[in-house]
PDB file of C-alpha atoms in Angstrom:
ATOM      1  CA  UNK Z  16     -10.777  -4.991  16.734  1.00 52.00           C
ATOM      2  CA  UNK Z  17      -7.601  -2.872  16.904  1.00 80.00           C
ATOM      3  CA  UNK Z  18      -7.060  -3.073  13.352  1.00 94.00           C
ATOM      4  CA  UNK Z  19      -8.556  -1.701   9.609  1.00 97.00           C
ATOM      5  CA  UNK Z  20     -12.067  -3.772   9.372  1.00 97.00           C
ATOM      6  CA  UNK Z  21     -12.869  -4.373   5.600  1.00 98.00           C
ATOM      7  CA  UNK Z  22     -16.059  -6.162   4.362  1.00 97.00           C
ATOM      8  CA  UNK Z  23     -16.751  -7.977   2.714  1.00 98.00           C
ATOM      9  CA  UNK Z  24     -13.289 -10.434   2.308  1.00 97.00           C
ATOM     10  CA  UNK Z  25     -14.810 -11.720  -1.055  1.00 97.00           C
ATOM     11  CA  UNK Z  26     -17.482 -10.622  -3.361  1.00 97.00           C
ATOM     12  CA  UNK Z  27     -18.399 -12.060  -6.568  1.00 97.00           C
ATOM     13  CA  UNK Z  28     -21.086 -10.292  -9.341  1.00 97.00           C
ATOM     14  CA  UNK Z  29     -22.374  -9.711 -11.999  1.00 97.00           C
ATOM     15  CA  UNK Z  30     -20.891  -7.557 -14.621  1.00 97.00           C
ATOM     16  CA  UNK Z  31     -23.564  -3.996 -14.379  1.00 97.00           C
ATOM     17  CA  UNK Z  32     -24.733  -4.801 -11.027  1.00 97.00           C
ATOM     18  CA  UNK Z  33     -23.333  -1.952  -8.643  1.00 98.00           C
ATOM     19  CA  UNK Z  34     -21.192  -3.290  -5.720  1.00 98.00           C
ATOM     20  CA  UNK Z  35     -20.410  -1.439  -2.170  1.00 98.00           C
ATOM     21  CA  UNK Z  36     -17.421  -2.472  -0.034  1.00 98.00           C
ATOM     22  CA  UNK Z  37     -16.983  -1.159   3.687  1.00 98.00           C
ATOM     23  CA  UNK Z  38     -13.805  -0.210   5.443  1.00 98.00           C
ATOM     24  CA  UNK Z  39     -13.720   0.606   9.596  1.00 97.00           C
ATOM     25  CA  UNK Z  40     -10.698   2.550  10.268  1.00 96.00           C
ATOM     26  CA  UNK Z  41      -8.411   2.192  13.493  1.00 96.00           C
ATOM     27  CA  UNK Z  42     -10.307   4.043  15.932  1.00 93.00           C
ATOM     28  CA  UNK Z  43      -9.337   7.781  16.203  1.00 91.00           C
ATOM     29  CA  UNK Z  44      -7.543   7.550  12.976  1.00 93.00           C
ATOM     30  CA  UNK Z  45      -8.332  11.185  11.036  1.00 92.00           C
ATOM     31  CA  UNK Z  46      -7.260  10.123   7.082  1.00 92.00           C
ATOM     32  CA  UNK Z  47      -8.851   7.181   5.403  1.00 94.00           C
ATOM     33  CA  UNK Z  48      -7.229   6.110   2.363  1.00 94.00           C
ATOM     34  CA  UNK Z  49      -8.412   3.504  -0.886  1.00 96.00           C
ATOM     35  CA  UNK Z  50      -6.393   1.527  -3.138  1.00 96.00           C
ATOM     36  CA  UNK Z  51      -7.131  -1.076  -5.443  1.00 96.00           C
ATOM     37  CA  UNK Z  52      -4.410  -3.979  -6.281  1.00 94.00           C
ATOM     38  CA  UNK Z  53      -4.605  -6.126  -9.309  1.00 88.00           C
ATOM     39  CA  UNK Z  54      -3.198  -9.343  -9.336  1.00 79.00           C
ATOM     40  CA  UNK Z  55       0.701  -9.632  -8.871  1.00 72.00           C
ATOM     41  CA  UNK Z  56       0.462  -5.913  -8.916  1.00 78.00           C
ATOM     42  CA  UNK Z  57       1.513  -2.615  -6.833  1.00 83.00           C
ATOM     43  CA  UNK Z  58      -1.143  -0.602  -5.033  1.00 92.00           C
ATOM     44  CA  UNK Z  59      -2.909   2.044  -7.091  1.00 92.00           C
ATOM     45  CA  UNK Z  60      -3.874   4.781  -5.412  1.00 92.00           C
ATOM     46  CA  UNK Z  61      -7.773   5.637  -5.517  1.00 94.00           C
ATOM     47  CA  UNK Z  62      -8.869   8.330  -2.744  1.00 93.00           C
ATOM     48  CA  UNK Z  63      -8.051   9.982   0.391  1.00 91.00           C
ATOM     49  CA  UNK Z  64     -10.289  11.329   3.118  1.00 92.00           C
ATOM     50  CA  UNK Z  65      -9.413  13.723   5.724  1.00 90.00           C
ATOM     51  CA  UNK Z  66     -12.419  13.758   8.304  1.00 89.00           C
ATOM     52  CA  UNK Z  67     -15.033  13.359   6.391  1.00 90.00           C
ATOM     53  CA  UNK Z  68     -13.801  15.733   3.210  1.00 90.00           C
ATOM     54  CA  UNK Z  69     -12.041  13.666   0.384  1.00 88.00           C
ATOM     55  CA  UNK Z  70      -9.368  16.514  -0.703  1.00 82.00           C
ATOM     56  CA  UNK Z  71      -7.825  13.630  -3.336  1.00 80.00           C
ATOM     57  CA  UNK Z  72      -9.788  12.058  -5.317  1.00 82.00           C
ATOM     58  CA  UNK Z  73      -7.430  11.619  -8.571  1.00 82.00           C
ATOM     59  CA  UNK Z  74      -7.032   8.139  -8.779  1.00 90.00           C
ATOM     60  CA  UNK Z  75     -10.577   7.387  -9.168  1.00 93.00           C
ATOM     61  CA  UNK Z  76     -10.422   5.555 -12.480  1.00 92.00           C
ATOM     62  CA  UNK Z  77     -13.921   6.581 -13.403  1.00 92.00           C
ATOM     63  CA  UNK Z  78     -17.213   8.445 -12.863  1.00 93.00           C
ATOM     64  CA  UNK Z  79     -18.898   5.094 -11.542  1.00 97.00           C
ATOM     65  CA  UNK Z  80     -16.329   5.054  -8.322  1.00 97.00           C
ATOM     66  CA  UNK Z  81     -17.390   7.154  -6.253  1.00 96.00           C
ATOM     67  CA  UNK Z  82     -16.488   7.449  -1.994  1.00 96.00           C
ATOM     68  CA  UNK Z  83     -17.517   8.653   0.981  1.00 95.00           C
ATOM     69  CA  UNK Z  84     -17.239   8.576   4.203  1.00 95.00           C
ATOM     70  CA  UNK Z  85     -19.427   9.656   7.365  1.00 89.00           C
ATOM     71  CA  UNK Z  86     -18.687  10.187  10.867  1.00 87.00           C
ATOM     72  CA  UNK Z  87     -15.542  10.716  10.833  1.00 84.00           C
ATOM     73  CA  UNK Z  88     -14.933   7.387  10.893  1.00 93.00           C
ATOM     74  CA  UNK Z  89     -16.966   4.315   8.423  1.00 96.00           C
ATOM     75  CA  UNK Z  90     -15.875   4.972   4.785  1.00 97.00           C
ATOM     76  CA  UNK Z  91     -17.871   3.129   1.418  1.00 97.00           C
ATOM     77  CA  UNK Z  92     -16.650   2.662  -2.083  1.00 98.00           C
ATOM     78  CA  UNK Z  93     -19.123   2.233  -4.429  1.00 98.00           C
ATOM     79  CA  UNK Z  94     -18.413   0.852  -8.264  1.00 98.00           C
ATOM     80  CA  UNK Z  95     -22.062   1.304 -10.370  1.00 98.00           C
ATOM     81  CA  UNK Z  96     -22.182  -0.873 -13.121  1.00 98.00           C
ATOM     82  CA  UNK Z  97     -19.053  -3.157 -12.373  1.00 98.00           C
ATOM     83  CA  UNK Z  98     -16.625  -4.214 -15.557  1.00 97.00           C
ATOM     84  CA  UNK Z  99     -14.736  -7.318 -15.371  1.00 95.00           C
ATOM     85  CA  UNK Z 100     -11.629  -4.774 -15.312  1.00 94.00           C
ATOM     86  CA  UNK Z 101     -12.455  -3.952 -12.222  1.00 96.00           C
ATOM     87  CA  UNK Z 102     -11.664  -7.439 -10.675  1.00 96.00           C
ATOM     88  CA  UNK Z 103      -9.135  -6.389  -7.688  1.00 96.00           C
ATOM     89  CA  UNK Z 104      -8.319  -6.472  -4.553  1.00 97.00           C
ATOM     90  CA  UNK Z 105      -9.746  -3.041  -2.982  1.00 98.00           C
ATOM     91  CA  UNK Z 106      -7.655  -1.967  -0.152  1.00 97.00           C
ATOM     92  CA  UNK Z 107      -8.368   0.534   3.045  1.00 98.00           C
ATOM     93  CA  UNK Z 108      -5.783   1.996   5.209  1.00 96.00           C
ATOM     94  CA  UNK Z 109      -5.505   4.543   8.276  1.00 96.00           C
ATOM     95  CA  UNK Z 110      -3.445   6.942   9.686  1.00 93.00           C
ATOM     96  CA  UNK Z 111      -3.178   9.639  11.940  1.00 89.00           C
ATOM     97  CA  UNK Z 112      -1.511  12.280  10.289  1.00 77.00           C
ATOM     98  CA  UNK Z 113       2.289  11.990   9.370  1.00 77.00           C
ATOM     99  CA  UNK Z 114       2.003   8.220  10.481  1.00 87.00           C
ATOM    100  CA  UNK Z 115       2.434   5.480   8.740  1.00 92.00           C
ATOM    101  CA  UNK Z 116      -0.965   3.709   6.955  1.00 94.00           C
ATOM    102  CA  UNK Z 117      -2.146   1.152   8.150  1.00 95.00           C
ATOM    103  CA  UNK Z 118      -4.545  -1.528   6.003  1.00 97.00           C
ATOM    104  CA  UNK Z 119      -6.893  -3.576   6.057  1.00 97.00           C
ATOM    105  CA  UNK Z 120      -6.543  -7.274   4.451  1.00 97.00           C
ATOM    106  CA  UNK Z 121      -9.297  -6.099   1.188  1.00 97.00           C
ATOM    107  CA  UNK Z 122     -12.140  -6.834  -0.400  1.00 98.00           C
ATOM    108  CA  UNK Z 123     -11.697  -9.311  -3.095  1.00 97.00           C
ATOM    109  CA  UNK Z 124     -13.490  -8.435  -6.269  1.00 98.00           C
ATOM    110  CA  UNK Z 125     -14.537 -10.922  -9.276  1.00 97.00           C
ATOM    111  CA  UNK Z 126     -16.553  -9.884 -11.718  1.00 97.00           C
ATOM    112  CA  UNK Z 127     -18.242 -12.426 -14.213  1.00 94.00           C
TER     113      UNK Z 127
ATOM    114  CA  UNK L   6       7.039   9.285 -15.977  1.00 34.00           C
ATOM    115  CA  UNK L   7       8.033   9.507 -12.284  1.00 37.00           C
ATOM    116  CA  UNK L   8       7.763   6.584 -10.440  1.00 44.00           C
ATOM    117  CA  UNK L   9       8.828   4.296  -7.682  1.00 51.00           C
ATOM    118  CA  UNK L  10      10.408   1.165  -8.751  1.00 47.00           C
ATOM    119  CA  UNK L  11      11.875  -2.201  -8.373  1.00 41.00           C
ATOM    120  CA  UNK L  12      15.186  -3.618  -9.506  1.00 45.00           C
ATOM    121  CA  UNK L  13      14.826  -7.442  -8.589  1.00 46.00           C
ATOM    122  CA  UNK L  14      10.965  -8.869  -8.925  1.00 84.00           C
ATOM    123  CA  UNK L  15      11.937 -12.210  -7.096  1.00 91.00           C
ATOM    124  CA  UNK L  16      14.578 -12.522  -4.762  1.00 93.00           C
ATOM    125  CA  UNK L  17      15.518 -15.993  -3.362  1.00 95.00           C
ATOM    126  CA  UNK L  18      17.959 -16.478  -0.130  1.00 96.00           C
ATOM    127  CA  UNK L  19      18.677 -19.429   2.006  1.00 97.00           C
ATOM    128  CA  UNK L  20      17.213 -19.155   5.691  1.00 97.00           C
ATOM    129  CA  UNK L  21      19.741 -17.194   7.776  1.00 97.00           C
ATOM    130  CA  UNK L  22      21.569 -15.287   5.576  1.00 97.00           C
ATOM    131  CA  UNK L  23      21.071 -11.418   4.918  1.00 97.00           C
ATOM    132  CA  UNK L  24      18.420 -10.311   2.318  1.00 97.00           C
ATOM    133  CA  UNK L  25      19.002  -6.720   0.505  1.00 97.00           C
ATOM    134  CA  UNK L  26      16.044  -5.516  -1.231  1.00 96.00           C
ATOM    135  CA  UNK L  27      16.037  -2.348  -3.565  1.00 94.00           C
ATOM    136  CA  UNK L  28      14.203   0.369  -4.902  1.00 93.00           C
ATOM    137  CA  UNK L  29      15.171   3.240  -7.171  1.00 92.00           C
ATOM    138  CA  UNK L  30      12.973   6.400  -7.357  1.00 88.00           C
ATOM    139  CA  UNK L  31      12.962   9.363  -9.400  1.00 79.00           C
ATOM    140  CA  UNK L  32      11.016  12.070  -7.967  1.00 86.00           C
ATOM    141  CA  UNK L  33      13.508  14.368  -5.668  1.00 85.00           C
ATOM    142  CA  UNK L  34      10.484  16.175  -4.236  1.00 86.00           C
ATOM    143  CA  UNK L  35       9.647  12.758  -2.460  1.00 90.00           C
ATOM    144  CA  UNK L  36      10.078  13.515   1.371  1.00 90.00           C
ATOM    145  CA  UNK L  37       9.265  10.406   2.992  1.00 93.00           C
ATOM    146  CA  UNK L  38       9.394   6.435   1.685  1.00 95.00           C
ATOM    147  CA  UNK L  39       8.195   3.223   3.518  1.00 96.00           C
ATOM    148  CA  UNK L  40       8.474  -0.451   3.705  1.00 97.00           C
ATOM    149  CA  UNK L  41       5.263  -2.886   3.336  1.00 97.00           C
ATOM    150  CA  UNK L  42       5.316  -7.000   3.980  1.00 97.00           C
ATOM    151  CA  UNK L  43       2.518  -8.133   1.824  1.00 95.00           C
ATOM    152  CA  UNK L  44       1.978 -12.386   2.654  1.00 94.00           C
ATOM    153  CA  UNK L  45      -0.582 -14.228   0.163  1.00 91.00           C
ATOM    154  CA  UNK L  46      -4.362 -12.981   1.215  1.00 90.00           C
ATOM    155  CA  UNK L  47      -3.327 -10.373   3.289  1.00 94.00           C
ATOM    156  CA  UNK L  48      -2.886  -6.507   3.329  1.00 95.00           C
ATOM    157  CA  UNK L  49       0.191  -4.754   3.156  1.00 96.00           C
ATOM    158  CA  UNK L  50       1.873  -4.650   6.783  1.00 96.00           C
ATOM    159  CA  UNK L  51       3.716  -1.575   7.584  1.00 96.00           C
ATOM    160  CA  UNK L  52       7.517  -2.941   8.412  1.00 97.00           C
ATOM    161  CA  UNK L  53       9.724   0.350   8.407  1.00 97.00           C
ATOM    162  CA  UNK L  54       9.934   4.243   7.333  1.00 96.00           C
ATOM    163  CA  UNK L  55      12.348   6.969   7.180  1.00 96.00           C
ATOM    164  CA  UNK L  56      12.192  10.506   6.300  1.00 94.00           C
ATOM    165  CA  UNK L  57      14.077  12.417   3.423  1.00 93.00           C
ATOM    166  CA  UNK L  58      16.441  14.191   6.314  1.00 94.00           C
ATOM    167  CA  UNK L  59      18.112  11.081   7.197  1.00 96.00           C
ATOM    168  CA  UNK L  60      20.107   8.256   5.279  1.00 96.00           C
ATOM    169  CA  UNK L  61      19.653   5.297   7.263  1.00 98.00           C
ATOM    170  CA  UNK L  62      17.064   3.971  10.357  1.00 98.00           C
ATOM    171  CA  UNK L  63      17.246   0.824  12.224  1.00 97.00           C
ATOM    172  CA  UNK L  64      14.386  -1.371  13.495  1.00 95.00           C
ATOM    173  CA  UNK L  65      13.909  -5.234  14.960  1.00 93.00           C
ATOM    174  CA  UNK L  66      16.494  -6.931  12.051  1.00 96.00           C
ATOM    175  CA  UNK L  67      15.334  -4.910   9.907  1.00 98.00           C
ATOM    176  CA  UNK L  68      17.671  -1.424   7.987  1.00 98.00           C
ATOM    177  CA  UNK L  69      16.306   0.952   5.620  1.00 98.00           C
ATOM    178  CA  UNK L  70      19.563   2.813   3.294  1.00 98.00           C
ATOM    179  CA  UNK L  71      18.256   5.759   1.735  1.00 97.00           C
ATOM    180  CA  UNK L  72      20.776   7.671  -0.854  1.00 95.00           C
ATOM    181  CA  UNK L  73      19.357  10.365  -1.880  1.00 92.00           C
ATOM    182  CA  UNK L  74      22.717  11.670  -4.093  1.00 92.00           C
ATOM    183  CA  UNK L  75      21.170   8.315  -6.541  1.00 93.00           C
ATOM    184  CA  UNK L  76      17.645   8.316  -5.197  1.00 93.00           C
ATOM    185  CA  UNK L  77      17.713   4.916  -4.120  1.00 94.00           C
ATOM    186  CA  UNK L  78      16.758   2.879  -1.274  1.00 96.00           C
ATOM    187  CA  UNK L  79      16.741  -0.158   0.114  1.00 97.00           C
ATOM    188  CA  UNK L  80      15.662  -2.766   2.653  1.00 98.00           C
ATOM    189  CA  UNK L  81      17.990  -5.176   4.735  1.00 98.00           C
ATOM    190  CA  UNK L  82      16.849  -7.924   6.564  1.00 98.00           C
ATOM    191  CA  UNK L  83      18.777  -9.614   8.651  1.00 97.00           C
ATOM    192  CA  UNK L  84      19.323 -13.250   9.636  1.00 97.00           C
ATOM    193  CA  UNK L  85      16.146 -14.244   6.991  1.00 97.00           C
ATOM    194  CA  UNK L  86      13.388 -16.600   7.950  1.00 97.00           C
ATOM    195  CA  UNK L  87      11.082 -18.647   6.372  1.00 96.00           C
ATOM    196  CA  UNK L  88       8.717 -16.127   8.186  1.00 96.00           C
ATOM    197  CA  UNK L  89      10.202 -13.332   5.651  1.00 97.00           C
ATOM    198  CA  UNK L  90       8.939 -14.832   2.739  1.00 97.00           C
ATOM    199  CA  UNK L  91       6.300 -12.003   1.164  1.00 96.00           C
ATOM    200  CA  UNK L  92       6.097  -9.492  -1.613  1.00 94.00           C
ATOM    201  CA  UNK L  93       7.688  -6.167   0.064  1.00 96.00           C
ATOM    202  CA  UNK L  94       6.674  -2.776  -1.367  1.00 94.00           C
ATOM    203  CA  UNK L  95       8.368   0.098  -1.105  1.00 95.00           C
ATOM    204  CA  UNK L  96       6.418   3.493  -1.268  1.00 94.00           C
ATOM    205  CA  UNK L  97       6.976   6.978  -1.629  1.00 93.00           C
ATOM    206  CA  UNK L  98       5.008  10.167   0.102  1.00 91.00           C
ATOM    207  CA  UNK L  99       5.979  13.293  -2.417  1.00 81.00           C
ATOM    208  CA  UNK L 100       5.714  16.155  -0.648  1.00 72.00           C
ATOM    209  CA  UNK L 101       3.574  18.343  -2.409  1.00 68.00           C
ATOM    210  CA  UNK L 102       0.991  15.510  -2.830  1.00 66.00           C
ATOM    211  CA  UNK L 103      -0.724  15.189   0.460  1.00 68.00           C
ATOM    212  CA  UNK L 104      -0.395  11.633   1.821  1.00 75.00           C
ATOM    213  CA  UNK L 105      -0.935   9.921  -0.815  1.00 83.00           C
ATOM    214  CA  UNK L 106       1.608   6.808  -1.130  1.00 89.00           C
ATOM    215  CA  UNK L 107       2.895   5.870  -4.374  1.00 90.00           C
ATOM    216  CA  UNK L 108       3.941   1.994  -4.855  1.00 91.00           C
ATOM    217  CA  UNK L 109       6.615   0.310  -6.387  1.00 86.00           C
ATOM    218  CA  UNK L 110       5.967  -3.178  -8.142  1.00 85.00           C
ATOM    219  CA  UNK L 111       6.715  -5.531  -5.179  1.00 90.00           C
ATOM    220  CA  UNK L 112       9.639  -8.011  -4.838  1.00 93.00           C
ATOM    221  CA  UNK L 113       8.769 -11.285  -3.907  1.00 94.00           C
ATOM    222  CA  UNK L 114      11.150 -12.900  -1.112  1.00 96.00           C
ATOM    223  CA  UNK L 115      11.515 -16.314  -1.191  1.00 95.00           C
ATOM    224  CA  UNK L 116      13.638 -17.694   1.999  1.00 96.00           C
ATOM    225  CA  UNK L 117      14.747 -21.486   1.334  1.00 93.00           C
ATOM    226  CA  UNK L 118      14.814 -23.714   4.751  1.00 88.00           C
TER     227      UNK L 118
END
């Protein structure tokens, strides 16, 4: 598609069982951005890739978030050990540089 | 400390009249701010941007003020329609913080038929 992919839409687990969410950038897009929404909330900013270096990675709210992203292109964002605190929407977005972002419609989080 | 903000978190206007939505920041070294339409289930949709070196920018019935003299800006939409209704975000790009975006709260828009 000609838009940000994210999978999946919905994922529901088990508090401690590590999760993995996928986002597919616009094509040709260079920066690949996370952000994680709570409900009724603003975006919080999480991490920023450039290529395939992540020269941001302040907003990650702990040591079991961690990113990556290979290619170029397909970026993961991996939460070990899920909390229930991090139920959230978990946003992608694109750009080329000095353009606007563009996102994908999230991966919805639950944790029980 | 420094952040981008809302005035109004729900903003209700009858279907064809004008809709103002605001946003007050405080970080002068902010270079660059943008407009998101966020509709239930859905990711934030870019609607319009504008750089620190101009004041106002025009798109399809949509205006984006920004005063920089009170660090404020805003979002007009004209002619509202049920369409409209969403949670807009405004963000802000500091310049001296790569590209990351920093989010207001949101302002629901609620357009009455």
């Amino acid at each position: 598609g000609a838009g940000v992919s994210q999978s999946p839409s919905n994922k529901v687990t088990e508090k401690g069982k590590d999760v993995e969410l996928r986002c597919d950038p616009i094509s040709g897009h260079t920066a690949l951005y996370w952000y994680r929404q709570s409900l009724g909330q603003g975006l919080e900013f999480l991490i920023y890739f450039q290529g395939n270096s992540a020269p941001d990675k302040s907003g990650l709210p702990s040591d079991r978030f961690s990113a990556e992203r290979t290619g170029g292109s397909v970026s993961t964002l991996t939460i070990q050990r899920t909390q229930q605190e991090d139920s959230a929407v978990y946003l992608c977005a694109s750009s080329l540089n000095n353009q606007p972002q563009h996102f994908g419609d999230g991966t919805r989080l639950s944790i029980l | 400390g420094e952040s981008v903000g809302l005035h109004l978190p729900t903003l209700s206007v009858q279907e064809g009249d004008n809709s103002i939505i605001n946003c007050a920041y405080s970080n002068s070294a902010s270079d660059y701010f943008i407009w998101y339409k966020q509709e239930s289930g859905k990711g934030p949709q870019f609607i319009i941007d504008i750089r620190s070196n101009m004041d106002k920018r025009q798109g399809q019935r949509v205006t984006v003020l920004l005063n920089k003299t009170v660090k404020h800006l805003s979002l007009q939409i004209a002619a509202t329609q049920p369409g409209d209704s969403a949670v807009y975000f405004c963000a802000e790009k500091r310049n001296n913080a790569g590209n990351m975006l920093t989010f207001g709260g949101g302002t629901r828009l609620m357009v009455k038929p």
